[in-house]
Amino acid sequence: MAASFYPPISPGLQSRARFAQSSLSGLSNVRFGVRAQTPDFPGRASCNGNVEFHQGLTLSRKFKGKPTRRRVSMMCVATPQVLYRNPDEGTWQWVDLWNALYRDRIIFIGQEIDEEFSNQLLATMLYLESVDDSRKLYLYINGPGGDLTPCLAIYDTMQSIKNPVCTHCVGYAYHLSGFLLAAGEKGKRSSMPLSRIALSSPGGAARGQAADIRNEADELLRIRDYLFKELAEKTGHPVEKIYSDLSRVKRFGSQEALEYGLIDHIVRPSSLHDGKSSPLHSWS
């Protein structure tokens, strides 16, 4: 991959990096202020290779008293690694991005929902509830929906756990993802200004004998009735209006979704609020 060039780091950032390094220098198995993650052999650990990369980004070089740009080679990685500070131990360690989000009670839906992905989300929500059933969970949605049964499992789990689930659409929420967005805690559902939302009647495919196809169709109608009734309660509309509106795919912009009752507010930059924090920041 082509090399990238980075400007010198500001003096303020350099001082913060030196402070973080010095504050953690007394820990065992620590290099550059970061806990070693890769075991070498029993009783010893080798430093994560990403440490040197970020050390190069953090500390700038000077030539004849003048700061110089440094060339850094970027490598493709499957999952980004980020620094996370353990609140209990006060130490820093490298963890994958999704792990860091889970520790902050943030769950991200960024793909089509299948059985495997649904099981991961369910296990995460149940685990976070077991840790603390009073703190909020934050569900970020940017996906096309997915298979019917896995999406219904997520929907029912959101309704059954004790934690309030705050939902936020960061890109688009189509089909069953739109139902998950509307299923969040009332008053804690939001989207970005340019987000798109689409709702439709649940569908599926059936094969086999005529009796099997008829049973599958009856099951789809039962699920449709259940979801439409739930959506009517979430939005405050009569269930007859839901049936009429979702007889075909209905699309919403963020303002239209707000007026329809799918979300409760639109998250905008703080500059549009005359210096006030956005509704997203008020979740904490």
mmCIF file of C-alpha atoms in Angstrom:
data_model
loop_
_atom_site.group_PDB
_atom_site.id
_atom_site.type_symbol
_atom_site.label_atom_id
_atom_site.label_comp_id
_atom_site.label_asym_id
_atom_site.label_seq_id
_atom_site.Cartn_x
_atom_site.Cartn_y
_atom_site.Cartn_z
ATOM 1 C CA MET A 1 0.000 0.000 0.000
ATOM 2 C CA ALA A 2 1.270 3.497 -0.775
ATOM 3 C CA ALA A 3 2.977 5.338 2.046
ATOM 4 C CA SER A 4 1.259 8.268 3.768
ATOM 5 C CA PHE A 5 2.879 11.465 5.036
ATOM 6 C CA TYR A 6 1.835 13.015 8.333
ATOM 7 C CA PRO A 7 2.566 16.576 9.558
ATOM 8 C CA PRO A 8 4.503 17.051 12.798
ATOM 9 C CA ILE A 9 2.556 16.583 16.000
ATOM 10 C CA SER A 10 1.728 19.727 17.973
ATOM 11 C CA PRO A 11 3.729 20.448 21.155
ATOM 12 C CA GLY A 12 0.591 20.015 23.274
ATOM 13 C CA LEU A 13 0.000 16.511 21.929
ATOM 14 C CA GLN A 14 3.670 15.650 22.446
ATOM 15 C CA SER A 15 3.478 16.711 26.093
ATOM 16 C CA ARG A 16 0.347 14.619 26.657
ATOM 17 C CA ALA A 17 2.071 11.614 25.078
ATOM 18 C CA ARG A 18 5.117 12.052 27.328
ATOM 19 C CA PHE A 19 2.828 12.366 30.357
ATOM 20 C CA ALA A 20 0.975 9.150 29.471
ATOM 21 C CA GLN A 21 4.300 7.357 28.967
ATOM 22 C CA SER A 22 5.801 8.548 32.247
ATOM 23 C CA SER A 23 2.648 7.842 34.277
ATOM 24 C CA LEU A 24 2.650 4.204 33.200
ATOM 25 C CA SER A 25 6.409 3.578 33.206
ATOM 26 C CA GLY A 26 6.294 1.750 36.542
ATOM 27 C CA LEU A 27 4.000 -1.046 35.393
ATOM 28 C CA SER A 28 5.305 -4.526 34.658
ATOM 29 C CA ASN A 29 5.233 -5.845 31.107
ATOM 30 C CA VAL A 30 4.652 -2.337 29.775
ATOM 31 C CA ARG A 31 6.405 -0.663 26.905
ATOM 32 C CA PHE A 32 5.792 2.933 25.844
ATOM 33 C CA GLY A 33 2.953 3.158 28.366
ATOM 34 C CA VAL A 34 1.004 0.290 26.822
ATOM 35 C CA ARG A 35 0.361 -3.137 28.303
ATOM 36 C CA ALA A 36 1.927 -5.948 26.301
ATOM 37 C CA GLN A 37 -0.729 -8.150 24.735
ATOM 38 C CA THR A 38 1.105 -10.895 22.829
ATOM 39 C CA PRO A 39 2.486 -13.689 25.050
ATOM 40 C CA ASP A 40 5.972 -14.814 24.122
ATOM 41 C CA PHE A 41 6.493 -17.633 26.631
ATOM 42 C CA PRO A 42 5.315 -18.209 30.230
ATOM 43 C CA GLY A 43 6.288 -15.367 32.503
ATOM 44 C CA ARG A 44 7.088 -12.962 29.696
ATOM 45 C CA ALA A 45 5.146 -10.988 27.127
ATOM 46 C CA SER A 46 6.229 -9.232 23.973
ATOM 47 C CA CYS A 47 4.933 -5.805 23.039
ATOM 48 C CA ASN A 48 2.207 -5.441 20.460
ATOM 49 C CA GLY A 49 3.715 -4.388 17.138
ATOM 50 C CA ASN A 50 1.191 -1.592 16.728
ATOM 51 C CA VAL A 51 2.804 0.267 19.621
ATOM 52 C CA GLU A 52 5.825 1.271 17.527
ATOM 53 C CA PHE A 53 3.520 2.484 14.766
ATOM 54 C CA HIS A 54 1.541 4.790 17.038
ATOM 55 C CA GLN A 55 4.710 5.855 18.819
ATOM 56 C CA GLY A 56 5.969 7.054 15.465
ATOM 57 C CA LEU A 57 2.797 9.035 14.910
ATOM 58 C CA THR A 58 2.829 10.563 18.376
ATOM 59 C CA LEU A 59 6.463 11.648 18.604
ATOM 60 C CA SER A 60 7.767 13.949 15.857
ATOM 61 C CA ARG A 61 11.351 14.161 14.686
ATOM 62 C CA LYS A 62 13.424 17.322 14.256
ATOM 63 C CA PHE A 63 16.267 18.055 11.879
ATOM 64 C CA LYS A 64 18.522 21.032 12.693
ATOM 65 C CA GLY A 65 15.944 22.353 15.121
ATOM 66 C CA LYS A 66 13.087 22.222 12.622
ATOM 67 C CA PRO A 67 10.255 19.678 12.661
ATOM 68 C CA THR A 68 10.228 17.252 9.748
ATOM 69 C CA ARG A 69 7.527 15.095 8.232
ATOM 70 C CA ARG A 70 7.791 11.387 8.799
ATOM 71 C CA ARG A 71 6.791 8.696 6.342
ATOM 72 C CA VAL A 72 4.642 5.936 7.784
ATOM 73 C CA SER A 73 3.735 2.712 5.985
ATOM 74 C CA MET A 74 0.093 1.738 6.505
ATOM 75 C CA MET A 75 -0.839 -1.940 6.641
ATOM 76 C CA CYS A 76 -4.302 -3.322 5.973
ATOM 77 C CA VAL A 77 -5.847 -4.786 9.132
ATOM 78 C CA ALA A 78 -9.096 -6.667 9.557
ATOM 79 C CA THR A 79 -10.202 -4.949 12.772
ATOM 80 C CA PRO A 80 -8.687 -1.644 13.984
ATOM 81 C CA GLN A 81 -6.862 -1.718 17.314
ATOM 82 C CA VAL A 82 -7.404 1.199 19.696
ATOM 83 C CA LEU A 83 -6.033 2.226 23.068
ATOM 84 C CA TYR A 84 -8.441 1.664 25.939
ATOM 85 C CA ARG A 85 -7.942 2.662 29.553
ATOM 86 C CA ASN A 86 -9.250 0.158 32.064
ATOM 87 C CA PRO A 87 -11.249 2.214 34.600
ATOM 88 C CA ASP A 88 -10.603 -0.301 37.388
ATOM 89 C CA GLU A 89 -6.864 -0.738 36.935
ATOM 90 C CA GLY A 90 -6.057 2.649 35.393
ATOM 91 C CA THR A 91 -3.814 1.003 32.790
ATOM 92 C CA TRP A 92 -3.854 1.312 29.015
ATOM 93 C CA GLN A 93 -4.093 -1.639 26.669
ATOM 94 C CA TRP A 94 -4.674 -2.364 22.999
ATOM 95 C CA VAL A 95 -8.097 -3.827 22.226
ATOM 96 C CA ASP A 96 -10.024 -4.222 18.995
ATOM 97 C CA LEU A 97 -12.451 -1.446 18.136
ATOM 98 C CA TRP A 98 -15.627 -3.450 18.780
ATOM 99 C CA ASN A 99 -14.346 -4.566 22.181
ATOM 100 C CA ALA A 100 -13.721 -0.946 23.125
ATOM 101 C CA LEU A 101 -17.243 0.027 22.073
ATOM 102 C CA TYR A 102 -18.778 -2.859 24.020
ATOM 103 C CA ARG A 103 -16.950 -1.730 27.159
ATOM 104 C CA ASP A 104 -18.641 1.649 26.757
ATOM 105 C CA ARG A 105 -22.009 -0.132 26.299
ATOM 106 C CA ILE A 106 -22.195 0.753 22.607
ATOM 107 C CA ILE A 107 -23.549 -1.850 20.166
ATOM 108 C CA PHE A 108 -23.131 -1.195 16.449
ATOM 109 C CA ILE A 109 -25.252 -2.719 13.678
ATOM 110 C CA GLY A 110 -23.351 -2.081 10.461
ATOM 111 C CA GLN A 111 -24.202 -5.069 8.287
ATOM 112 C CA GLU A 112 -27.017 -7.348 7.217
ATOM 113 C CA ILE A 113 -28.340 -9.192 10.247
ATOM 114 C CA ASP A 114 -27.971 -12.960 10.017
ATOM 115 C CA GLU A 115 -28.082 -15.671 12.673
ATOM 116 C CA GLU A 116 -24.414 -15.429 13.650
ATOM 117 C CA PHE A 117 -24.404 -11.644 13.935
ATOM 118 C CA SER A 118 -27.729 -11.683 15.787
ATOM 119 C CA ASN A 119 -26.386 -14.169 18.336
ATOM 120 C CA GLN A 120 -23.390 -11.917 18.966
ATOM 121 C CA LEU A 121 -25.659 -8.936 19.604
ATOM 122 C CA LEU A 122 -27.967 -10.942 21.854
ATOM 123 C CA ALA A 123 -25.067 -12.273 23.909
ATOM 124 C CA THR A 124 -23.620 -8.770 24.239
ATOM 125 C CA MET A 125 -26.899 -7.245 25.403
ATOM 126 C CA LEU A 126 -27.534 -10.019 27.909
ATOM 127 C CA TYR A 127 -23.994 -9.775 29.264
ATOM 128 C CA LEU A 128 -24.178 -5.992 29.655
ATOM 129 C CA GLU A 129 -27.500 -6.391 31.459
ATOM 130 C CA SER A 130 -25.932 -8.899 33.855
ATOM 131 C CA VAL A 131 -23.115 -6.448 34.615
ATOM 132 C CA ASP A 132 -25.441 -3.508 35.315
ATOM 133 C CA ASP A 133 -29.163 -3.598 34.526
ATOM 134 C CA SER A 134 -29.727 0.107 35.219
ATOM 135 C CA ARG A 135 -27.284 1.778 32.806
ATOM 136 C CA LYS A 136 -28.302 2.645 29.267
ATOM 137 C CA LEU A 137 -27.301 0.652 26.197
ATOM 138 C CA TYR A 138 -26.576 2.538 22.980
ATOM 139 C CA LEU A 139 -27.580 0.853 19.722
ATOM 140 C CA TYR A 140 -26.123 2.502 16.601
ATOM 141 C CA ILE A 141 -27.732 1.421 13.322
ATOM 142 C CA ASN A 142 -26.337 1.698 9.803
ATOM 143 C CA GLY A 143 -27.595 -1.312 7.899
ATOM 144 C CA PRO A 144 -30.110 -2.791 5.463
ATOM 145 C CA GLY A 145 -31.997 -5.033 7.887
ATOM 146 C CA GLY A 146 -31.635 -8.764 7.497
ATOM 147 C CA ASP A 147 -33.236 -12.134 8.057
ATOM 148 C CA LEU A 148 -36.611 -12.123 9.743
ATOM 149 C CA THR A 149 -36.049 -14.455 12.706
ATOM 150 C CA PRO A 150 -32.675 -12.982 13.811
ATOM 151 C CA CYS A 151 -34.091 -9.445 13.642
ATOM 152 C CA LEU A 152 -37.121 -10.456 15.688
ATOM 153 C CA ALA A 153 -34.817 -11.990 18.298
ATOM 154 C CA ILE A 154 -33.004 -8.661 18.658
ATOM 155 C CA TYR A 155 -36.307 -6.776 18.794
ATOM 156 C CA ASP A 156 -37.747 -8.962 21.557
ATOM 157 C CA THR A 157 -34.510 -8.852 23.551
ATOM 158 C CA MET A 158 -34.517 -5.049 23.414
ATOM 159 C CA GLN A 159 -38.005 -5.074 24.899
ATOM 160 C CA SER A 160 -37.273 -7.685 27.558
ATOM 161 C CA ILE A 161 -34.019 -6.492 29.152
ATOM 162 C CA LYS A 162 -34.188 -4.027 32.024
ATOM 163 C CA ASN A 163 -31.687 -1.581 30.530
ATOM 164 C CA PRO A 164 -33.049 1.368 28.569
ATOM 165 C CA VAL A 165 -31.910 0.960 24.944
ATOM 166 C CA CYS A 166 -31.105 4.218 23.148
ATOM 167 C CA THR A 167 -31.182 3.880 19.345
ATOM 168 C CA HIS A 168 -29.412 6.109 16.849
ATOM 169 C CA CYS A 169 -29.329 5.917 13.040
ATOM 170 C CA VAL A 170 -25.966 7.057 11.692
ATOM 171 C CA GLY A 171 -26.516 6.342 7.994
ATOM 172 C CA TYR A 172 -29.519 4.316 6.978
ATOM 173 C CA ALA A 173 -31.925 1.910 8.618
ATOM 174 C CA TYR A 174 -33.883 -0.065 6.047
ATOM 175 C CA HIS A 175 -36.688 -2.563 6.518
ATOM 176 C CA LEU A 176 -36.340 -4.477 9.801
ATOM 177 C CA SER A 177 -33.520 -2.183 10.949
ATOM 178 C CA GLY A 178 -36.079 0.617 10.862
ATOM 179 C CA PHE A 179 -38.274 -1.333 13.279
ATOM 180 C CA LEU A 180 -35.266 -1.746 15.592
ATOM 181 C CA LEU A 181 -34.667 2.001 15.451
ATOM 182 C CA ALA A 182 -38.265 2.718 16.455
ATOM 183 C CA ALA A 183 -38.095 0.100 19.231
ATOM 184 C CA GLY A 184 -35.691 2.161 21.319
ATOM 185 C CA GLU A 185 -36.519 3.864 24.598
ATOM 186 C CA LYS A 186 -39.109 6.603 24.066
ATOM 187 C CA GLY A 187 -37.334 9.941 24.067
ATOM 188 C CA LYS A 188 -33.950 8.304 23.314
ATOM 189 C CA ARG A 189 -34.355 7.567 19.594
ATOM 190 C CA SER A 190 -32.446 9.767 17.170
ATOM 191 C CA SER A 191 -30.808 9.994 13.767
ATOM 192 C CA MET A 192 -28.314 12.138 11.900
ATOM 193 C CA PRO A 193 -29.665 14.910 9.622
ATOM 194 C CA LEU A 194 -28.985 13.008 6.377
ATOM 195 C CA SER A 195 -29.998 9.555 7.569
ATOM 196 C CA ARG A 196 -32.504 7.560 5.554
ATOM 197 C CA ILE A 197 -35.093 5.158 6.965
ATOM 198 C CA ALA A 198 -37.315 2.705 5.102
ATOM 199 C CA LEU A 199 -40.079 0.488 6.453
ATOM 200 C CA SER A 200 -41.906 -2.335 4.730
ATOM 201 C CA SER A 201 -44.030 -5.344 5.515
ATOM 202 C CA PRO A 202 -41.877 -8.353 6.502
ATOM 203 C CA GLY A 203 -41.376 -10.862 3.727
ATOM 204 C CA GLY A 204 -39.906 -14.295 3.197
ATOM 205 C CA ALA A 205 -39.616 -17.220 0.845
ATOM 206 C CA ALA A 206 -41.262 -20.617 1.126
ATOM 207 C CA ARG A 207 -40.708 -23.889 -0.703
ATOM 208 C CA GLY A 208 -42.362 -27.245 -0.510
ATOM 209 C CA GLN A 209 -45.889 -28.528 -0.675
ATOM 210 C CA ALA A 210 -48.894 -26.235 -0.849
ATOM 211 C CA ALA A 211 -49.727 -26.816 2.814
ATOM 212 C CA ASP A 212 -46.200 -25.809 3.846
ATOM 213 C CA ILE A 213 -46.352 -22.640 1.768
ATOM 214 C CA ARG A 214 -49.745 -21.785 3.273
ATOM 215 C CA ASN A 215 -48.379 -22.251 6.798
ATOM 216 C CA GLU A 216 -45.405 -20.025 5.995
ATOM 217 C CA ALA A 217 -47.719 -17.339 4.634
ATOM 218 C CA ASP A 218 -49.882 -17.502 7.762
ATOM 219 C CA GLU A 219 -46.774 -17.131 9.922
ATOM 220 C CA LEU A 220 -45.649 -14.074 7.960
ATOM 221 C CA LEU A 221 -49.067 -12.497 8.411
ATOM 222 C CA ARG A 222 -48.917 -13.164 12.144
ATOM 223 C CA ILE A 223 -45.485 -11.531 12.387
ATOM 224 C CA ARG A 224 -46.672 -8.605 10.271
ATOM 225 C CA ASP A 225 -49.636 -8.037 12.583
ATOM 226 C CA TYR A 226 -47.342 -8.157 15.618
ATOM 227 C CA LEU A 227 -44.810 -5.682 14.193
ATOM 228 C CA PHE A 228 -47.466 -3.280 12.918
ATOM 229 C CA LYS A 229 -49.176 -3.265 16.307
ATOM 230 C CA GLU A 230 -45.840 -2.589 18.017
ATOM 231 C CA LEU A 231 -45.042 0.197 15.551
ATOM 232 C CA ALA A 232 -48.433 1.791 16.160
ATOM 233 C CA GLU A 233 -47.672 1.909 19.891
ATOM 234 C CA LYS A 234 -44.174 3.311 19.311
ATOM 235 C CA THR A 235 -45.317 6.047 16.933
ATOM 236 C CA GLY A 236 -48.756 6.857 18.351
ATOM 237 C CA HIS A 237 -50.540 6.247 15.038
ATOM 238 C CA PRO A 238 -53.664 4.095 14.624
ATOM 239 C CA VAL A 239 -52.792 0.603 13.495
ATOM 240 C CA GLU A 240 -54.994 1.117 10.409
ATOM 241 C CA LYS A 241 -52.669 3.926 9.285
ATOM 242 C CA ILE A 242 -49.651 1.664 9.724
ATOM 243 C CA TYR A 243 -51.253 -0.980 7.492
ATOM 244 C CA SER A 244 -52.062 1.642 4.876
ATOM 245 C CA ASP A 245 -48.637 3.312 4.916
ATOM 246 C CA LEU A 246 -46.662 0.063 4.812
ATOM 247 C CA SER A 247 -48.676 -1.603 2.078
ATOM 248 C CA ARG A 248 -45.552 -0.798 0.058
ATOM 249 C CA VAL A 249 -42.068 0.393 1.015
ATOM 250 C CA LYS A 250 -42.286 3.748 2.792
ATOM 251 C CA ARG A 251 -39.151 5.892 2.953
ATOM 252 C CA PHE A 252 -38.361 8.669 5.394
ATOM 253 C CA GLY A 253 -35.802 11.403 5.700
ATOM 254 C CA SER A 254 -34.729 12.358 9.199
ATOM 255 C CA GLN A 255 -37.303 15.151 9.479
ATOM 256 C CA GLU A 256 -40.057 12.934 8.094
ATOM 257 C CA ALA A 257 -39.122 10.177 10.545
ATOM 258 C CA LEU A 258 -39.279 12.708 13.377
ATOM 259 C CA GLU A 259 -42.749 13.857 12.345
ATOM 260 C CA TYR A 260 -43.928 10.259 11.923
ATOM 261 C CA GLY A 261 -42.764 9.317 15.416
ATOM 262 C CA LEU A 262 -40.024 6.856 14.479
ATOM 263 C CA ILE A 263 -37.419 8.998 16.238
ATOM 264 C CA ASP A 264 -37.575 11.658 18.928
ATOM 265 C CA HIS A 265 -34.894 14.092 17.805
ATOM 266 C CA ILE A 266 -32.309 14.776 15.112
ATOM 267 C CA VAL A 267 -28.684 15.039 16.194
ATOM 268 C CA ARG A 268 -27.064 18.138 14.715
ATOM 269 C CA PRO A 269 -23.653 19.792 15.153
ATOM 270 C CA SER A 270 -23.368 21.816 18.338
ATOM 271 C CA SER A 271 -22.924 25.004 16.286
ATOM 272 C CA LEU A 272 -26.556 24.710 15.203
ATOM 273 C CA HIS A 273 -27.605 24.713 18.858
ATOM 274 C CA ASP A 274 -25.905 28.024 19.712
ATOM 275 C CA GLY A 275 -23.186 26.266 21.642
ATOM 276 C CA LYS A 276 -25.443 23.769 23.382
ATOM 277 C CA SER A 277 -24.608 20.084 23.267
ATOM 278 C CA SER A 278 -26.470 17.898 20.819
ATOM 279 C CA PRO A 279 -29.186 15.514 22.030
ATOM 280 C CA LEU A 280 -26.828 12.586 21.413
ATOM 281 C CA HIS A 281 -24.442 13.904 24.070
ATOM 282 C CA SER A 282 -27.307 14.301 26.530
ATOM 283 C CA TRP A 283 -27.761 10.501 26.671
ATOM 284 C CA SER A 284 -24.913 10.112 29.134
#
